[in-house]
Amino acid sequence: MKRQAAAVLGAFLLAAAGAFPVMAGEWELSENGKYWTYCESPGDPVEDEWIEDNGKIYYVDAKGRMKTGWVKDADSGDKYFLGEDGAMCFNTFTKDDKYVGPDGRQVERYDTYRKAVKSELKKATKKKNTRRNSKKAAEASEADNRQFYFMLADLNLDDYADLVVMEGTETDKGPVEIAIWDPAEEKFQLSAEFDAPSGDGVRSTLYQDPQGETVWLEIEEKNGDFYLFQMKDQSMEFENLWSFVIEMDDWDGPVYLVNGQPEDREDWELFQAEARQARGGKVLDGYQPALEENIKNLVDRVLTEEELDLW
């Protein structure tokens, strides 16, 4: 469901005047000092009502007590979070890691997305750590110098940020795992996973084509073989459009294969130039080490008005 963002709290209050009436009353603390009531006249607390008081929104329950924490509106079904002072919170993350937007409502689909990103990162790094631990001690020692990196980028141009996970070093990133966000199913769909061991010379690079209409994934192996996969607008998967492989024949002579078909060396190079021209030279970057601080900064973000419309 799209959320209509209010530019400022004042504008929100005007729009919501019918739901949150402005009242002329005063807050009164109970005799035992445990809760507040809002009274329009002494000893006459308002009950089961939203209240706008001095530019802030509050809710009092059926007993007239000011609520804190989560409150579900009985009419709309929307959830709101009220701080320790009872005032509704806006544009923030709650203490139980939920997000409320500029109108105070929980943006549940965004919460689902954030949880899914963190889950996918945990699964990807756990899977690769299992492979690490199965290596010989010397290889494991080398792997300890490597790091997990991740990037959030809209790969299929549907406005939702997809997830790319790689393992490697700052300058040499290895095999890639790509998961595309499916807004209809509200989960990530695995789009590409290349399960080669770390440090074997496999390089994975994402490119934006010159027209900005599609993303390419290039996989280059240590021996020079490489493959180009294309993801088109609104697609969920990469399609393998080009493969360039060199094999040896029975006489140890090179056989140049383009998409599985033998070509002479000159045509093999011409096809490569054609493929790379279509791919373009704009590398998609923005990888961050998959550390808790970076994950929080990139995943737990206050939404812009444009982004809010997606959720």
mmCIF file of C-alpha atoms in Angstrom, residues 209-311:
data_model
loop_
_atom_site.group_PDB
_atom_site.id
_atom_site.type_symbol
_atom_site.label_atom_id
_atom_site.label_comp_id
_atom_site.label_asym_id
_atom_site.label_seq_id
_atom_site.Cartn_x
_atom_site.Cartn_y
_atom_site.Cartn_z
ATOM 1 C CA ASP A 209 24.963 -0.428 -20.181
ATOM 2 C CA PRO A 210 25.516 2.918 -22.003
ATOM 3 C CA GLN A 211 21.769 3.594 -22.347
ATOM 4 C CA GLY A 212 21.107 2.866 -18.681
ATOM 5 C CA GLU A 213 18.471 0.299 -19.684
ATOM 6 C CA THR A 214 20.013 -2.883 -18.326
ATOM 7 C CA VAL A 215 22.714 -4.315 -16.091
ATOM 8 C CA TRP A 216 25.374 -6.779 -17.213
ATOM 9 C CA LEU A 217 27.219 -9.312 -15.098
ATOM 10 C CA GLU A 218 30.672 -10.334 -16.346
ATOM 11 C CA ILE A 219 32.359 -13.458 -14.979
ATOM 12 C CA GLU A 220 36.026 -13.792 -15.906
ATOM 13 C CA GLU A 221 38.046 -16.884 -15.080
ATOM 14 C CA LYS A 222 41.771 -17.117 -14.438
ATOM 15 C CA ASN A 223 42.465 -18.730 -17.831
ATOM 16 C CA GLY A 224 40.830 -15.805 -19.693
ATOM 17 C CA ASP A 225 37.430 -17.393 -20.381
ATOM 18 C CA PHE A 226 34.603 -15.001 -19.671
ATOM 19 C CA TYR A 227 30.827 -14.857 -19.750
ATOM 20 C CA LEU A 228 28.345 -12.008 -20.059
ATOM 21 C CA PHE A 229 24.887 -12.162 -18.485
ATOM 22 C CA GLN A 230 22.222 -9.516 -19.027
ATOM 23 C CA MET A 231 19.356 -8.493 -16.774
ATOM 24 C CA LYS A 232 16.650 -6.555 -18.550
ATOM 25 C CA ASP A 233 14.119 -4.093 -17.173
ATOM 26 C CA GLN A 234 11.700 -5.706 -14.669
ATOM 27 C CA SER A 235 13.360 -9.121 -15.053
ATOM 28 C CA MET A 236 14.205 -11.392 -12.123
ATOM 29 C CA GLU A 237 17.061 -13.374 -13.690
ATOM 30 C CA PHE A 238 20.241 -12.878 -15.656
ATOM 31 C CA GLU A 239 20.351 -14.352 -19.161
ATOM 32 C CA ASN A 240 23.647 -15.733 -20.470
ATOM 33 C CA LEU A 241 24.095 -13.947 -23.812
ATOM 34 C CA TRP A 242 27.811 -14.368 -24.468
ATOM 35 C CA SER A 243 30.462 -16.938 -23.582
ATOM 36 C CA PHE A 244 34.050 -16.828 -24.776
ATOM 37 C CA VAL A 245 36.018 -19.996 -24.059
ATOM 38 C CA ILE A 246 39.352 -21.367 -25.250
ATOM 39 C CA GLU A 247 39.743 -25.146 -25.349
ATOM 40 C CA MET A 248 42.600 -27.309 -26.533
ATOM 41 C CA ASP A 249 42.161 -29.782 -29.387
ATOM 42 C CA ASP A 250 43.777 -33.228 -29.666
ATOM 43 C CA TRP A 251 46.988 -31.640 -30.955
ATOM 44 C CA ASP A 252 47.148 -29.105 -28.095
ATOM 45 C CA GLY A 253 46.072 -26.314 -30.393
ATOM 46 C CA PRO A 254 43.609 -23.627 -29.206
ATOM 47 C CA VAL A 255 39.946 -23.814 -30.220
ATOM 48 C CA TYR A 256 38.117 -20.487 -29.851
ATOM 49 C CA LEU A 257 34.472 -20.899 -28.876
ATOM 50 C CA VAL A 258 31.826 -18.174 -28.974
ATOM 51 C CA ASN A 259 28.593 -19.332 -27.336
ATOM 52 C CA GLY A 260 29.812 -22.883 -27.839
ATOM 53 C CA GLN A 261 30.560 -22.461 -31.560
ATOM 54 C CA PRO A 262 34.154 -22.587 -32.903
ATOM 55 C CA GLU A 263 35.421 -19.405 -34.550
ATOM 56 C CA ASP A 264 38.788 -18.340 -35.911
ATOM 57 C CA ARG A 265 40.888 -16.103 -33.655
ATOM 58 C CA GLU A 266 40.046 -12.899 -35.563
ATOM 59 C CA ASP A 267 36.275 -13.426 -35.420
ATOM 60 C CA TRP A 268 36.557 -14.503 -31.774
ATOM 61 C CA GLU A 269 38.129 -11.137 -30.953
ATOM 62 C CA LEU A 270 35.577 -9.226 -33.061
ATOM 63 C CA PHE A 271 32.712 -10.879 -31.189
ATOM 64 C CA GLN A 272 34.366 -9.971 -27.893
ATOM 65 C CA ALA A 273 34.595 -6.326 -28.954
ATOM 66 C CA GLU A 274 30.905 -6.371 -29.937
ATOM 67 C CA ALA A 275 29.889 -7.905 -26.611
ATOM 68 C CA ARG A 276 31.929 -5.450 -24.561
ATOM 69 C CA GLN A 277 30.548 -2.510 -26.518
ATOM 70 C CA ALA A 278 26.999 -3.627 -25.674
ATOM 71 C CA ARG A 279 28.041 -4.139 -22.052
ATOM 72 C CA GLY A 280 29.598 -0.676 -21.771
ATOM 73 C CA GLY A 281 32.353 0.387 -19.424
ATOM 74 C CA LYS A 282 30.414 1.837 -16.506
ATOM 75 C CA VAL A 283 31.131 -0.377 -13.513
ATOM 76 C CA LEU A 284 28.471 -0.537 -10.802
ATOM 77 C CA ASP A 285 30.225 0.026 -7.511
ATOM 78 C CA GLY A 286 29.390 0.930 -3.949
ATOM 79 C CA TYR A 287 30.402 -2.245 -2.135
ATOM 80 C CA GLN A 288 30.771 -2.014 1.620
ATOM 81 C CA PRO A 289 32.338 -4.544 4.006
ATOM 82 C CA ALA A 290 29.517 -6.617 5.488
ATOM 83 C CA LEU A 291 30.067 -5.249 8.970
ATOM 84 C CA GLU A 292 27.237 -4.533 11.401
ATOM 85 C CA GLU A 293 27.731 -0.766 11.200
ATOM 86 C CA ASN A 294 27.630 -0.705 7.382
ATOM 87 C CA ILE A 295 24.608 -3.002 7.244
ATOM 88 C CA LYS A 296 22.732 -0.751 9.653
ATOM 89 C CA ASN A 297 23.667 2.428 7.756
ATOM 90 C CA LEU A 298 22.626 1.078 4.356
ATOM 91 C CA VAL A 299 19.634 -1.035 5.334
ATOM 92 C CA ASP A 300 18.095 0.969 8.187
ATOM 93 C CA ARG A 301 17.546 4.274 6.404
ATOM 94 C CA VAL A 302 14.855 6.890 6.860
ATOM 95 C CA LEU A 303 12.901 6.869 3.603
ATOM 96 C CA THR A 304 12.616 9.800 1.233
ATOM 97 C CA GLU A 305 9.154 10.769 -0.018
ATOM 98 C CA GLU A 306 9.870 9.049 -3.348
ATOM 99 C CA GLU A 307 11.016 5.856 -1.630
ATOM 100 C CA LEU A 308 8.050 5.897 0.735
ATOM 101 C CA ASP A 309 5.684 5.630 -2.233
ATOM 102 C CA LEU A 310 7.174 2.190 -2.998
ATOM 103 C CA TRP A 311 6.101 0.781 0.348
#
